[in-house]
C-alpha positions as CSV (number, residue, x, y, z in Angstrom):
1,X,-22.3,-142.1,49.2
2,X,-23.1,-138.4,49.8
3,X,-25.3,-136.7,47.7
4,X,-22.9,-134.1,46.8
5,X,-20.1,-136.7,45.9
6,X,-22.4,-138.7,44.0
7,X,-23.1,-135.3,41.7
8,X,-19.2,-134.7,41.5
9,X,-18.6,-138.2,40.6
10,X,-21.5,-138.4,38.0
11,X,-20.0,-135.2,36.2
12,X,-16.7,-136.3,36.1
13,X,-17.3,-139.7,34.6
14,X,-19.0,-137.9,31.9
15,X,-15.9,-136.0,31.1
16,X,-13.9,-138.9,31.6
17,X,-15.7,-140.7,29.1
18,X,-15.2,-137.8,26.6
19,X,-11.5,-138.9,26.6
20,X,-11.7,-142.1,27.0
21,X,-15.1,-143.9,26.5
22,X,-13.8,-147.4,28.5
23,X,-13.2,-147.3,31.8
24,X,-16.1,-147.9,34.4
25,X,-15.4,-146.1,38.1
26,X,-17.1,-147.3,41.5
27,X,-19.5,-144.6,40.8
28,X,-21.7,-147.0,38.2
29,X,-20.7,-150.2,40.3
30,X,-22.5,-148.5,42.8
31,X,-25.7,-147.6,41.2
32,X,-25.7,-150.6,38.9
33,X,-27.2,-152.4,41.7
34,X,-30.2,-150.1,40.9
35,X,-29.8,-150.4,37.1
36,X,-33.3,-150.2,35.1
37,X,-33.8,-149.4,30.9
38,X,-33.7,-145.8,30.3
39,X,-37.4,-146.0,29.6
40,X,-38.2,-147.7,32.6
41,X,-36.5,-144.6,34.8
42,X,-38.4,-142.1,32.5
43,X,-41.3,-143.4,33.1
44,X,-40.6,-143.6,37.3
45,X,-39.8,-140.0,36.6
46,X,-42.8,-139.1,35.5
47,X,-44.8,-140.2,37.4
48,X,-43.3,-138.4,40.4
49,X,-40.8,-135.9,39.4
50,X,-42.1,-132.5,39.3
51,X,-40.2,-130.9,35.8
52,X,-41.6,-133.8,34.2
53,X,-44.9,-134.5,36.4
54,X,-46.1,-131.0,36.1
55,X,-45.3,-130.3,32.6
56,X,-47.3,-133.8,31.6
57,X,-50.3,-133.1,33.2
58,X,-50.1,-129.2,31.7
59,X,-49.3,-130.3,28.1
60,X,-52.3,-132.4,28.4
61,X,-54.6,-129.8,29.6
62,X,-53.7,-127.5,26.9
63,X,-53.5,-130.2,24.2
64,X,-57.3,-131.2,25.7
65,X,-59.0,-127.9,25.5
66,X,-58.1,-127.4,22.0
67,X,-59.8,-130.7,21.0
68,X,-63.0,-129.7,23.2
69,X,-63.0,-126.4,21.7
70,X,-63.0,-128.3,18.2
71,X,-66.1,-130.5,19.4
72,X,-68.1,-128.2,21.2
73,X,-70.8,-127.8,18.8
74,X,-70.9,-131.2,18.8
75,X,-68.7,-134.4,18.6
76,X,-66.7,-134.6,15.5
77,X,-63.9,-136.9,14.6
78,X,-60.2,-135.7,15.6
79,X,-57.2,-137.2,14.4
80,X,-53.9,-136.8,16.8
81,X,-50.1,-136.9,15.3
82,X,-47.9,-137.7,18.2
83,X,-44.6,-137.7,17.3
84,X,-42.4,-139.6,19.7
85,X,-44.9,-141.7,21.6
86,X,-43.1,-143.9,23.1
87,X,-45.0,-146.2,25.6
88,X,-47.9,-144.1,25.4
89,X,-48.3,-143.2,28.6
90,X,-49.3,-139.2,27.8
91,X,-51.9,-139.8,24.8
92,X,-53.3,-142.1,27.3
93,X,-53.4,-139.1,30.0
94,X,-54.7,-137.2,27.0
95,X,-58.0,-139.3,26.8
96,X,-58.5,-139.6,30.6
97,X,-58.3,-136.0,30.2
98,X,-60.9,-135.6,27.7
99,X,-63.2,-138.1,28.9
100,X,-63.5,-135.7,32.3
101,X,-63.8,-132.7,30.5
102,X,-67.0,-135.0,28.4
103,X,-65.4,-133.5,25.4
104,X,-64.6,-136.8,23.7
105,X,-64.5,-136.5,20.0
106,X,-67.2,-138.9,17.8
107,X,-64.3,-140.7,16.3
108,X,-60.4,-140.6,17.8
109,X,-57.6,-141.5,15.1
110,X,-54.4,-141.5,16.9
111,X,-50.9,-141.6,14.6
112,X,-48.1,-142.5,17.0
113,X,-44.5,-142.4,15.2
114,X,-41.9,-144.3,17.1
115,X,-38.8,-146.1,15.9
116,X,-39.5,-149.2,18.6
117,X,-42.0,-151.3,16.7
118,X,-42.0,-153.2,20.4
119,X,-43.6,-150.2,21.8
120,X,-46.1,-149.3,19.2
121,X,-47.7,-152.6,19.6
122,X,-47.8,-152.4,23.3
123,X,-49.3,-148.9,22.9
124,X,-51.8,-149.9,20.2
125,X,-53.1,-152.6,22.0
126,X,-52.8,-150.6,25.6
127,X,-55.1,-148.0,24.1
128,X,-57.4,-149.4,22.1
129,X,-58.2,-151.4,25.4
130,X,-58.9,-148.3,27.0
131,X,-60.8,-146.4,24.5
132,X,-63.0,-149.8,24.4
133,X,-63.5,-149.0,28.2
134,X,-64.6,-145.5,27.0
135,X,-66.9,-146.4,24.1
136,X,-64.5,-144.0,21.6
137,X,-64.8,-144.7,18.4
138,X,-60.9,-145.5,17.6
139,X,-58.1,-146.0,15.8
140,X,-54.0,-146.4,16.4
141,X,-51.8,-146.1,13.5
142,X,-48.3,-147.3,14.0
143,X,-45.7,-145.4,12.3
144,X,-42.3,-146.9,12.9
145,X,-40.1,-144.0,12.1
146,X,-37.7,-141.5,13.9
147,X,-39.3,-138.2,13.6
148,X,-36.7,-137.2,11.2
149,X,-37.0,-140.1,9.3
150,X,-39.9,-139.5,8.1
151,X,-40.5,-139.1,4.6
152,X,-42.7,-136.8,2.5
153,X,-45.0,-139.7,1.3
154,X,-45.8,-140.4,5.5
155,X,-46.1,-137.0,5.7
156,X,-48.6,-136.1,3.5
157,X,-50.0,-139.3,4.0
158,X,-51.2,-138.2,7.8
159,X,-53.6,-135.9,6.2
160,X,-56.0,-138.7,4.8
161,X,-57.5,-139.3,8.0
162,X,-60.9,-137.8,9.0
163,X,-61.1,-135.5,11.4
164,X,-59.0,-132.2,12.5
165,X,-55.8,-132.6,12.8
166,X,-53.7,-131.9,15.8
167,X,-49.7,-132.4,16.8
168,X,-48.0,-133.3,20.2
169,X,-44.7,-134.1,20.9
170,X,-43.8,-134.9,24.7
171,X,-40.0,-134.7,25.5
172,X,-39.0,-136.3,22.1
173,X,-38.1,-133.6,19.7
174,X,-34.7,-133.0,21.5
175,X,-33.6,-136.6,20.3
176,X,-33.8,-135.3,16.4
177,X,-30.0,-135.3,15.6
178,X,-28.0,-134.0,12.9
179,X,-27.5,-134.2,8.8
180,X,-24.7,-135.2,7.2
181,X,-23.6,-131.9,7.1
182,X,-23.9,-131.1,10.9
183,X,-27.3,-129.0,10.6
184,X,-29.7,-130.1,13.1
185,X,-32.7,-132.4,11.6
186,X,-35.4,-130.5,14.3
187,X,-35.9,-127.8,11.6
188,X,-37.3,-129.7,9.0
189,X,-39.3,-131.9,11.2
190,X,-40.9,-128.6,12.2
191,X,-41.1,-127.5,8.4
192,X,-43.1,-131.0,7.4
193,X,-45.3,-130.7,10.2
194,X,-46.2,-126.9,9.1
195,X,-47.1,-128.3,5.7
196,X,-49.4,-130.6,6.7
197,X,-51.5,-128.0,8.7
198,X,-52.4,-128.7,11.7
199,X,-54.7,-126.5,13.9
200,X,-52.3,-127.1,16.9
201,X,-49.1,-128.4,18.0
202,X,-48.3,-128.9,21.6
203,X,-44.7,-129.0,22.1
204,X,-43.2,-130.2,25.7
205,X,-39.5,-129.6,26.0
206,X,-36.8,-129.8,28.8
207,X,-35.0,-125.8,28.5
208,X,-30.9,-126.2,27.9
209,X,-28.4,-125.7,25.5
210,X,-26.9,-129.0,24.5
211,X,-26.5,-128.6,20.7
212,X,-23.6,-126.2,20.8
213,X,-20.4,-128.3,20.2
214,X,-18.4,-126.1,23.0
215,X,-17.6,-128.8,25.8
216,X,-17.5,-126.3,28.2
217,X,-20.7,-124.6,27.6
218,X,-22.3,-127.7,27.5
219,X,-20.7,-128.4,30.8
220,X,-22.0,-125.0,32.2
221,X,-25.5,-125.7,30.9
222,X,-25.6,-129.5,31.9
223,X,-24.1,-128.1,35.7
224,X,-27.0,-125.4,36.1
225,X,-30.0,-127.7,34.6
226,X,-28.8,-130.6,36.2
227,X,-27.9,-128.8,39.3
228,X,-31.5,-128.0,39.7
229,X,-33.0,-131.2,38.8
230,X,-30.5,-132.7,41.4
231,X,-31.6,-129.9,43.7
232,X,-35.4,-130.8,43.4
233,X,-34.3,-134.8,44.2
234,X,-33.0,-134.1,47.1
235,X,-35.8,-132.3,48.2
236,X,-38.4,-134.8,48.0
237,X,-39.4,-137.9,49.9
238,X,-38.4,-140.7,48.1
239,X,-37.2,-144.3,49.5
240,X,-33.0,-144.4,48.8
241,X,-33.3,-146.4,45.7
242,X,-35.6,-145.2,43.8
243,X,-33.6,-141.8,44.2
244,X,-30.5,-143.3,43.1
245,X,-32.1,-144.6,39.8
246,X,-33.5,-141.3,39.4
247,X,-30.1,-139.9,39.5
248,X,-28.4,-142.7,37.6
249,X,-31.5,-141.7,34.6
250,X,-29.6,-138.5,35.1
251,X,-25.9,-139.6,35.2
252,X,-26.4,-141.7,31.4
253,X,-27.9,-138.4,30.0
254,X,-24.6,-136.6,31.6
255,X,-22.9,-138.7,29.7
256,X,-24.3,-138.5,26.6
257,X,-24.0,-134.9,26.8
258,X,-20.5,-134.0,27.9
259,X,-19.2,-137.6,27.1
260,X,-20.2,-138.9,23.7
261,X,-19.4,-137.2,19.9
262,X,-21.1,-134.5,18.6
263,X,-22.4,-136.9,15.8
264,X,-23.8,-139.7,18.5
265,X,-25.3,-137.5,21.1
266,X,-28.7,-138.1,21.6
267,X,-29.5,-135.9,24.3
268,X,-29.8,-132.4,22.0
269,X,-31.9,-129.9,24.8
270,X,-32.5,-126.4,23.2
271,X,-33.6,-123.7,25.0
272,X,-37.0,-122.3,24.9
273,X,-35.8,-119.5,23.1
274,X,-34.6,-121.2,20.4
275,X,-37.7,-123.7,20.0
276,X,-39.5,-120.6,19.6
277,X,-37.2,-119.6,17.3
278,X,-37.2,-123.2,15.0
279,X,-41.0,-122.7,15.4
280,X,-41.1,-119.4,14.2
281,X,-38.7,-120.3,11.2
282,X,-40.9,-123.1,10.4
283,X,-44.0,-120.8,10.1
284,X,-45.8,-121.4,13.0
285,X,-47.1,-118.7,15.2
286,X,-48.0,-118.3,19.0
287,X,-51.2,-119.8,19.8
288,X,-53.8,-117.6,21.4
289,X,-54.8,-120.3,24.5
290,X,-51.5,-119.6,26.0
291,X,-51.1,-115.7,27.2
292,X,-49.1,-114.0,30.0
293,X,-51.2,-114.4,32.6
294,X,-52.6,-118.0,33.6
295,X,-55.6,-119.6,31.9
296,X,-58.6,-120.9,34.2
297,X,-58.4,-123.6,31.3
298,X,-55.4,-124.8,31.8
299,X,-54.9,-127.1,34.8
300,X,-51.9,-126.8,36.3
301,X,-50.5,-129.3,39.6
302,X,-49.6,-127.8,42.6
303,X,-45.9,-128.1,43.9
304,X,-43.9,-126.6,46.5
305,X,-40.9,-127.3,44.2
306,X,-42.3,-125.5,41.1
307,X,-43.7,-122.3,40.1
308,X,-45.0,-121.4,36.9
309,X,-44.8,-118.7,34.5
310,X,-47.2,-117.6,31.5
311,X,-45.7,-115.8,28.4
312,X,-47.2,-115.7,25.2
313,X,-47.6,-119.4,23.3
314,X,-45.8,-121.3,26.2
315,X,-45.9,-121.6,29.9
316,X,-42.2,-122.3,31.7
317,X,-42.0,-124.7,35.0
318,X,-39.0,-123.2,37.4
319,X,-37.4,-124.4,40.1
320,X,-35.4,-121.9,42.3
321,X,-35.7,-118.9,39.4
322,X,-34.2,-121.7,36.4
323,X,-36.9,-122.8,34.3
324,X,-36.8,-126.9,34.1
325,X,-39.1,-127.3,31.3
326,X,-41.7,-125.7,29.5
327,X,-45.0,-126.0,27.0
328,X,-45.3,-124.7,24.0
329,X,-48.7,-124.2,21.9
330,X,-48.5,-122.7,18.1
331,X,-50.6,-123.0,15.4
């Protein structure tokens, strides 16, 4: 099936769906025979899609010299608050990261919220393994929990571990949905965090508007970010199948955008704008470490399909003039 057909296809089912939610077309016959959990596709993606790739290996950089500037004058324990972490595949990346920088901390204390109690004891046991390879000092705390389910006792309860405290969320914030009264949850996920101090947070975001109810501006948004992550597939060397997957990964969050209720979306991009607005709102200010012009600090992946930009307290990944995705830093 053509590339271009396939895109056409994928669109329209999505808008199909928003009027009907139960007929199946040949387009997902087609790429069933590719069919993998959504996880399982994110984490192909990552590995080897740019947006994704690039901004990974950046959040991490940033995330890992504000721990080694915290341990300079010597080791000290450090307590991280991921919030989303999923299979634990970046925090993982994050102590690689620190271990060949030799800025491991005395102690690590990692707090990884995650509603799939599956996955946090996969990732507990996954890392301690590999601090153990390191000699850290460590500890995993499981916290099984939505982000926006967390309540003020777990809240203030992450500020009993030793240590400074730091905050990352990778590609997980844009899942927080909506109260009963149709005002989105993110904001008061960012006002909890703020209360509980932490010296950092490293937020990693895709950059779109999908929270405005407007079908059609969803449709316009979905059809210029996906155009370009479409764009960038086609672009690279991958064997058939794997690109198909990579597209279907896209074609389920199509439909989630521009096919499923406003209440029951999951897929809830905002632009970069307005994360730095919620941030702002929830107190937190630019951090110094990211600046307009690029940080020797900061390691960032060559790509023919990416550039990147530096503005102050985030740095934007952009394919073709349309920044993908971006990393935030605030304090």
């Amino acid at each position: 099936m053509p590339d271009l057909a396939l895109k056409a296809r994928l669109f329209a089912q999505a808008l199909i769906k928003a009027v009907d939610p139960s007929p199946e077309d040949e387009t997902n016959i087609y790429l069933r025979q590719y069919e993998r959990s959504h996880i399982d596709l994110f984490n192909l993606l990552a590995d080897c899609f740019p947006p994704i790739a690039c901004t990974s290996v950046a959040a991490n950089s940033v995330a890992a010299e504000l721990i080694a500037a915290a341990v300079i004058d010597g080791p000290q324990e450090i307590t991280l608050l991921d919030l989303g972490i999923g299979g634990g595949r970046q925090v993982r990346g994050l102590i690689r990261t620190l271990a060949e920088r030799g800025a491991l901390p005395s102690r690590l204390t990692i707090i990884g919220v995650d509603p799939m109690e599956q996955s946090l004891e996969q990732v507990g046991k996954g890392l301690s393994d590999f601090a153990g390879e390191l000699r850290l000092p460590f500890e995993f705390v499981p916290v099984k929990a939505a982000a926006e389910d967390l309540t003020p006792g777990d809240w203030i309860g992450f500020r009993r571990f030793h240590g400074e405290l730091f905050a990352t969320a990778t590609f997980s914030l844009h899942h927080v949905g909506r109260d009963d009264a149709g005002s989105s949850r993110k904001d008061g996920v960012l006002r909890n965090l703020k209360l509980i101090t932490p010296s950092a947070f490293v937020l990693t975001e895709a950059n779109g508007d999908f929270e405005t109810d407007d079908l059609v501006a969803r449709f316009v948004e979905a059809w210029d970010f996906y155009g370009a992550c479409f764009d960038i597939l086609d672009r690279m060397t991958l064997p058939p199948d794997l690109r198909a997957a990579a597209k279907l990964f896209f074609g389920r969050e199509l439909e989630d955008i521009l096919g499923s209720h406003s209440a029951h979306r999951c897929e809830r991009f905002d632009t970069v704008a307005r994360w730095r607005e919620r941030l702002r709102e929830a107190g937190f200010s630019p951090h110094p470490l990211l600046g307009n012009a690029p940080s020797r600090r900061i390691t960032i992946e060559p790509d023919d399909l990416m550039t990147t930009t530096f503005q102050t307290g985030w740095m934007g990944f952009a394919h073709e003039g349309y920044t993908v995705a971006a990393v935030m830093c605030a304090r």
